[in-house]
Amino acid sequence: LFFFNVYAQRKQSDKTAVGLIIPEKPGTAEHVVTFSLHIEMQECLKGHFHLSYDIEYFSSHQGSSSSKVYSSSIRSNSQISIFGRCQNSTDNPFIDLKWNDGEEMSLLMYFSKHHGLTGDTWSVSEIEFNYILKNDPFIFPAEVGNETSKIVKNLWKTPIGQSYECDSVTNVILLPPGSNSKTYLRFTNLRLQPFQIIDNEFSPSIHCTADKMPPVKTMTTNAPLIVAAILAGMVLVMTACYYLFHTIRSKINYTQFTNTSYEGM
């Protein structure tokens, strides 16, 4: 596999971010972004996911306007860069993922800790999606300029010291301030851990509900033949029962008729 490494800018309170893009997940056409943040060679935040997205917007051209949806995903040629910060004494960790999709787009993911009676947990406390509305890649957008959609909510709560994992599709809906045009994010092959990473490895995972559900059984190509065979068997059984019933009934009637004849003589 080809790995694309990106080293982000250093700041006094921020750490180097190493971005890896895996061109193809075996058995799928997904492109999975893998990232980690380091403090002195020790990973302090890591994760991976595939991201696809749908952006609602209004298009206006030659006096007519309509609602449109722009759909895309992070691909192997998306020129990805990753920046972020690990937890320090004053700030919570975050990642800032940027890529080019005809125009630069970015996804910010903020993490928070929560203290509880049954133990401490972490969550994704905010997701922010940034893009530029212009006539490429969008089609005649009614308004142009920088757009931001976000959700502020504690997503994917997980005990501290464990990672969160979800191979199934995870949908997240973001709203821009003062607008009804939504942005739909779809994560797959998702795994995150922003705290307490030991030996640069993911800790045991808490899996999403969808991963725990048994797979839905679908009918095989032989199902119609099986159903037909069952129905044919039922018809044969009913026919045999009908024949047997009438045979026994005829014998009973014949016996009764014979007995009656002899008594009359």
Short mmCIF file of C-alpha atoms in Angstrom, two decimals:
data_model
loop_
_atom_site.label_atom_id
_atom_site.label_comp_id
_atom_site.label_asym_id
_atom_site.label_seq_id
_atom_site.Cartn_x
_atom_site.Cartn_y
_atom_site.Cartn_z
CA LEU A 1 0.00 0.00 0.00
CA PHE A 2 1.09 3.52 -0.78
CA PHE A 3 1.21 5.84 2.21
CA PHE A 4 1.00 9.61 1.88
CA ASN A 5 2.65 11.41 4.81
CA VAL A 6 1.91 14.99 5.76
CA TYR A 7 3.64 16.82 8.58
CA ALA A 8 1.72 19.76 10.01
CA GLN A 9 3.14 23.00 11.34
CA ARG A 10 4.51 22.97 14.89
CA LYS A 11 3.21 25.35 17.55
CA GLN A 12 4.23 25.70 21.17
CA SER A 13 1.00 24.12 22.46
CA ASP A 14 0.31 21.89 19.43
CA LYS A 15 2.00 18.73 18.24
CA THR A 16 3.04 17.26 14.95
CA ALA A 17 0.23 15.54 13.07
CA VAL A 18 1.05 12.66 10.80
CA GLY A 19 -1.55 11.96 8.10
CA LEU A 20 -1.70 8.64 6.29
CA ILE A 21 -4.09 7.95 3.44
CA ILE A 22 -4.67 4.31 2.50
CA PRO A 23 -5.77 4.13 -1.15
CA GLU A 24 -7.97 1.11 -0.79
CA LYS A 25 -9.47 -0.87 2.03
CA PRO A 26 -9.28 -4.56 1.07
CA GLY A 27 -12.53 -5.70 -0.47
CA THR A 28 -14.00 -2.21 -0.85
CA ALA A 29 -13.53 0.94 -2.89
CA GLU A 30 -13.27 3.10 0.22
CA HIS A 31 -10.35 5.41 0.89
CA VAL A 32 -9.53 5.43 4.59
CA VAL A 33 -7.79 8.35 6.26
CA THR A 34 -5.55 7.27 9.13
CA PHE A 35 -4.04 9.85 11.47
CA SER A 36 -2.17 10.17 14.74
CA LEU A 37 -0.80 12.97 16.91
CA HIS A 38 2.42 12.56 18.83
CA ILE A 39 4.14 13.93 21.91
CA GLU A 40 7.80 12.94 21.91
CA MET A 41 7.18 9.88 19.72
CA GLN A 42 4.27 8.76 21.91
CA GLU A 43 0.86 8.79 20.23
CA CYS A 44 -1.67 10.84 22.17
CA LEU A 45 -4.59 10.87 19.68
CA LYS A 46 -5.26 8.52 16.81
CA GLY A 47 -8.01 7.34 14.52
CA HIS A 48 -9.15 6.38 11.05
CA PHE A 49 -12.32 6.65 8.98
CA HIS A 50 -13.73 6.89 5.49
CA LEU A 51 -15.84 9.99 4.92
CA SER A 52 -18.45 10.75 2.28
CA TYR A 53 -20.76 13.76 2.35
CA ASP A 54 -23.81 15.41 0.79
CA ILE A 55 -24.07 19.22 0.82
CA GLU A 56 -27.43 20.88 0.23
CA TYR A 57 -27.37 24.28 -1.48
CA PHE A 58 -29.52 26.55 -3.64
CA SER A 59 -28.70 27.05 -7.31
CA SER A 60 -29.79 30.05 -9.37
CA HIS A 61 -29.40 30.34 -13.14
CA GLN A 62 -31.21 32.38 -15.80
CA GLY A 63 -33.96 33.50 -13.47
CA SER A 64 -34.79 30.05 -12.05
CA SER A 65 -33.68 28.64 -8.72
CA SER A 66 -33.71 25.13 -7.31
CA SER A 67 -32.38 23.07 -4.45
CA LYS A 68 -29.41 20.85 -5.28
CA VAL A 69 -27.17 18.38 -3.50
CA TYR A 70 -23.44 18.04 -4.06
CA SER A 71 -22.18 14.54 -3.17
CA SER A 72 -18.57 13.47 -2.84
CA SER A 73 -16.07 11.72 -0.58
CA ILE A 74 -12.43 11.84 0.43
CA ARG A 75 -10.46 10.10 -2.30
CA SER A 76 -6.85 9.04 -2.77
CA ASN A 77 -6.06 12.13 -4.87
CA SER A 78 -7.69 14.59 -2.44
CA GLN A 79 -4.37 16.20 -1.31
CA ILE A 80 -5.05 15.56 2.37
CA SER A 81 -3.38 17.44 5.20
CA ILE A 82 -3.98 16.95 8.92
CA PHE A 83 -3.36 19.26 11.85
CA GLY A 84 -4.36 18.87 15.47
CA ARG A 85 -3.66 19.18 19.15
CA CYS A 86 -3.39 16.69 21.97
CA GLN A 87 -4.84 17.40 25.39
CA ASN A 88 -2.87 19.80 27.53
CA SER A 89 -3.43 21.53 30.86
CA THR A 90 -5.86 24.09 29.40
CA ASP A 91 -7.25 22.78 26.09
CA ASN A 92 -9.12 19.75 24.83
CA PRO A 93 -7.79 17.79 21.82
CA PHE A 94 -8.98 18.25 18.26
CA ILE A 95 -8.13 17.27 14.68
CA ASP A 96 -8.41 19.49 11.60
CA LEU A 97 -8.57 17.48 8.37
CA LYS A 98 -8.24 19.38 5.07
CA TRP A 99 -8.55 18.08 1.51
CA ASN A 100 -9.10 19.35 -2.01
CA ASP A 101 -12.35 18.51 -3.80
CA GLY A 102 -12.15 21.11 -6.56
CA GLU A 103 -11.95 23.53 -3.66
CA GLU A 104 -10.47 23.16 -0.18
CA MET A 105 -12.76 21.56 2.39
CA SER A 106 -12.11 20.83 6.04
CA LEU A 107 -13.48 18.79 8.90
CA LEU A 108 -12.78 19.72 12.52
CA MET A 109 -13.50 17.24 15.28
CA TYR A 110 -13.29 18.30 18.93
CA PHE A 111 -13.03 15.86 21.85
CA SER A 112 -14.07 16.33 25.50
CA LYS A 113 -13.80 14.48 28.79
CA HIS A 114 -16.77 13.91 31.10
CA HIS A 115 -16.72 12.98 34.78
CA GLY A 116 -19.45 10.68 36.08
CA LEU A 117 -20.39 8.61 39.11
CA THR A 118 -19.77 5.37 37.20
CA GLY A 119 -16.49 6.52 35.64
CA ASP A 120 -15.01 9.06 33.26
CA THR A 121 -15.90 9.08 29.57
CA TRP A 122 -14.91 10.94 26.43
CA SER A 123 -16.93 12.00 23.42
CA VAL A 124 -16.78 13.96 20.18
CA SER A 125 -18.26 17.21 21.48
CA GLU A 126 -18.37 19.12 18.19
CA ILE A 127 -17.97 18.48 14.46
CA GLU A 128 -17.49 21.36 12.05
CA PHE A 129 -17.49 21.14 8.25
CA ASN A 130 -16.12 24.04 6.16
CA TYR A 131 -16.31 24.60 2.41
CA ILE A 132 -16.43 27.37 -0.19
CA LEU A 133 -19.57 27.81 -2.26
CA LYS A 134 -18.51 28.72 -5.80
CA ASN A 135 -19.24 27.60 -9.35
CA ASP A 136 -16.81 24.70 -9.16
CA PRO A 137 -17.54 22.10 -7.89
CA PHE A 138 -21.04 23.50 -7.18
CA ILE A 139 -23.45 24.36 -10.01
CA PHE A 140 -24.48 28.05 -10.14
CA PRO A 141 -24.79 28.51 -6.37
CA ALA A 142 -27.23 31.28 -5.44
CA GLU A 143 -24.75 32.59 -2.88
CA VAL A 144 -20.98 32.30 -2.93
CA GLY A 145 -18.46 32.41 -0.12
CA ASN A 146 -17.27 30.49 2.91
CA GLU A 147 -19.80 28.18 4.53
CA THR A 148 -19.69 26.40 7.88
CA SER A 149 -21.99 23.64 9.12
CA LYS A 150 -21.66 22.15 12.57
CA ILE A 151 -23.17 20.02 15.28
CA VAL A 152 -22.50 20.55 18.98
CA LYS A 153 -23.42 17.33 20.72
CA ASN A 154 -21.67 14.65 22.74
CA LEU A 155 -21.36 11.90 20.14
CA TRP A 156 -20.05 8.35 20.65
CA LYS A 157 -19.52 8.43 24.42
CA THR A 158 -16.79 5.97 25.40
CA PRO A 159 -15.05 5.13 28.70
CA ILE A 160 -11.69 6.81 29.14
CA GLY A 161 -8.92 4.37 28.19
CA GLN A 162 -10.94 2.73 25.43
CA SER A 163 -11.45 3.45 21.74
CA TYR A 164 -14.72 3.88 19.86
CA GLU A 165 -15.24 1.75 16.75
CA CYS A 166 -17.98 1.51 14.13
CA ASP A 167 -17.55 -0.32 10.83
CA SER A 168 -21.20 0.30 9.91
CA VAL A 169 -22.42 3.53 8.35
CA THR A 170 -22.67 6.36 10.90
CA ASN A 171 -24.76 9.35 9.76
CA VAL A 172 -24.23 12.82 11.19
CA ILE A 173 -26.34 15.82 10.14
CA LEU A 174 -24.82 19.31 10.37
CA LEU A 175 -26.60 22.66 10.08
CA PRO A 176 -25.16 26.03 9.04
CA PRO A 177 -26.16 28.96 11.27
CA GLY A 178 -29.31 30.70 9.97
CA SER A 179 -29.92 28.25 7.12
CA ASN A 180 -31.98 25.13 6.45
CA SER A 181 -29.44 23.66 4.01
CA LYS A 182 -28.00 20.62 5.73
CA THR A 183 -24.70 18.79 5.33
CA TYR A 184 -24.87 15.02 5.69
CA LEU A 185 -21.72 13.18 6.77
CA ARG A 186 -21.38 9.41 6.45
CA PHE A 187 -18.55 7.73 8.35
CA THR A 188 -17.54 4.12 7.83
CA ASN A 189 -14.58 2.11 9.12
CA LEU A 190 -14.52 4.57 12.02
CA ARG A 191 -12.21 4.22 15.01
CA LEU A 192 -11.11 6.97 17.40
CA GLN A 193 -9.15 7.32 20.62
CA PRO A 194 -8.19 10.80 21.88
CA PHE A 195 -6.97 9.88 25.39
CA GLN A 196 -4.72 7.39 27.22
CA ILE A 197 -3.09 5.56 24.30
CA ILE A 198 -0.58 2.96 25.48
CA ASP A 199 2.35 1.74 23.35
CA ASN A 200 0.97 3.58 20.29
CA GLU A 201 -1.85 1.03 19.96
CA PHE A 202 -5.62 1.35 20.09
CA SER A 203 -7.15 0.22 23.37
CA PRO A 204 -10.04 -2.29 23.34
CA SER A 205 -13.06 -0.86 21.52
CA ILE A 206 -16.59 0.04 22.42
CA HIS A 207 -18.57 -0.89 19.29
CA CYS A 208 -21.54 1.02 17.94
CA THR A 209 -25.00 -0.53 18.17
CA ALA A 210 -25.17 -1.17 14.42
CA ASP A 211 -22.05 -3.37 14.55
CA LYS A 212 -23.66 -5.54 17.25
CA MET A 213 -26.83 -6.24 15.28
CA PRO A 214 -26.98 -9.61 13.48
CA PRO A 215 -26.81 -9.38 9.69
CA VAL A 216 -30.11 -9.31 7.85
CA LYS A 217 -30.69 -12.63 6.10
CA THR A 218 -31.48 -12.26 2.44
CA MET A 219 -33.12 -14.77 0.14
CA THR A 220 -30.70 -16.75 -1.99
CA THR A 221 -31.10 -17.28 -5.73
CA ASN A 222 -32.41 -20.79 -4.95
CA ALA A 223 -35.17 -19.46 -2.72
CA PRO A 224 -37.92 -19.48 -5.42
CA LEU A 225 -37.12 -23.13 -6.23
CA ILE A 226 -37.26 -24.06 -2.55
CA VAL A 227 -40.61 -22.31 -2.10
CA ALA A 228 -42.00 -24.01 -5.24
CA ALA A 229 -40.85 -27.42 -4.00
CA ILE A 230 -42.52 -26.86 -0.62
CA LEU A 231 -45.79 -25.81 -2.27
CA ALA A 232 -45.68 -28.82 -4.62
CA GLY A 233 -45.13 -31.12 -1.63
CA MET A 234 -48.09 -29.59 0.18
CA VAL A 235 -50.30 -30.10 -2.91
CA LEU A 236 -49.25 -33.77 -3.15
CA VAL A 237 -49.98 -34.34 0.55
CA MET A 238 -53.41 -32.69 0.28
CA THR A 239 -54.21 -34.72 -2.87
CA ALA A 240 -53.20 -37.97 -1.16
CA CYS A 241 -55.30 -37.10 1.90
CA TYR A 242 -58.28 -36.26 -0.31
CA TYR A 243 -57.93 -39.57 -2.22
CA LEU A 244 -57.53 -41.58 0.99
CA PHE A 245 -60.57 -39.90 2.57
CA HIS A 246 -62.82 -40.65 -0.40
CA THR A 247 -61.53 -44.25 -0.65
CA ILE A 248 -62.33 -44.96 3.01
CA ARG A 249 -65.70 -43.24 2.70
CA SER A 250 -66.62 -45.35 -0.37
CA LYS A 251 -65.73 -48.57 1.46
CA ILE A 252 -67.87 -47.57 4.46
CA ASN A 253 -70.84 -46.75 2.24
CA TYR A 254 -70.44 -50.05 0.36
CA THR A 255 -70.34 -52.05 3.62
CA GLN A 256 -73.43 -50.29 4.93
CA PHE A 257 -75.25 -50.92 1.64
CA THR A 258 -74.33 -54.65 1.71
CA ASN A 259 -75.47 -55.12 5.27
CA THR A 260 -78.76 -53.42 4.56
CA SER A 261 -79.37 -55.62 1.52
CA TYR A 262 -78.83 -58.80 3.50
CA GLU A 263 -81.14 -57.71 6.30
CA GLY A 264 -83.92 -57.02 3.80
CA MET A 265 -83.86 -60.50 2.35
#
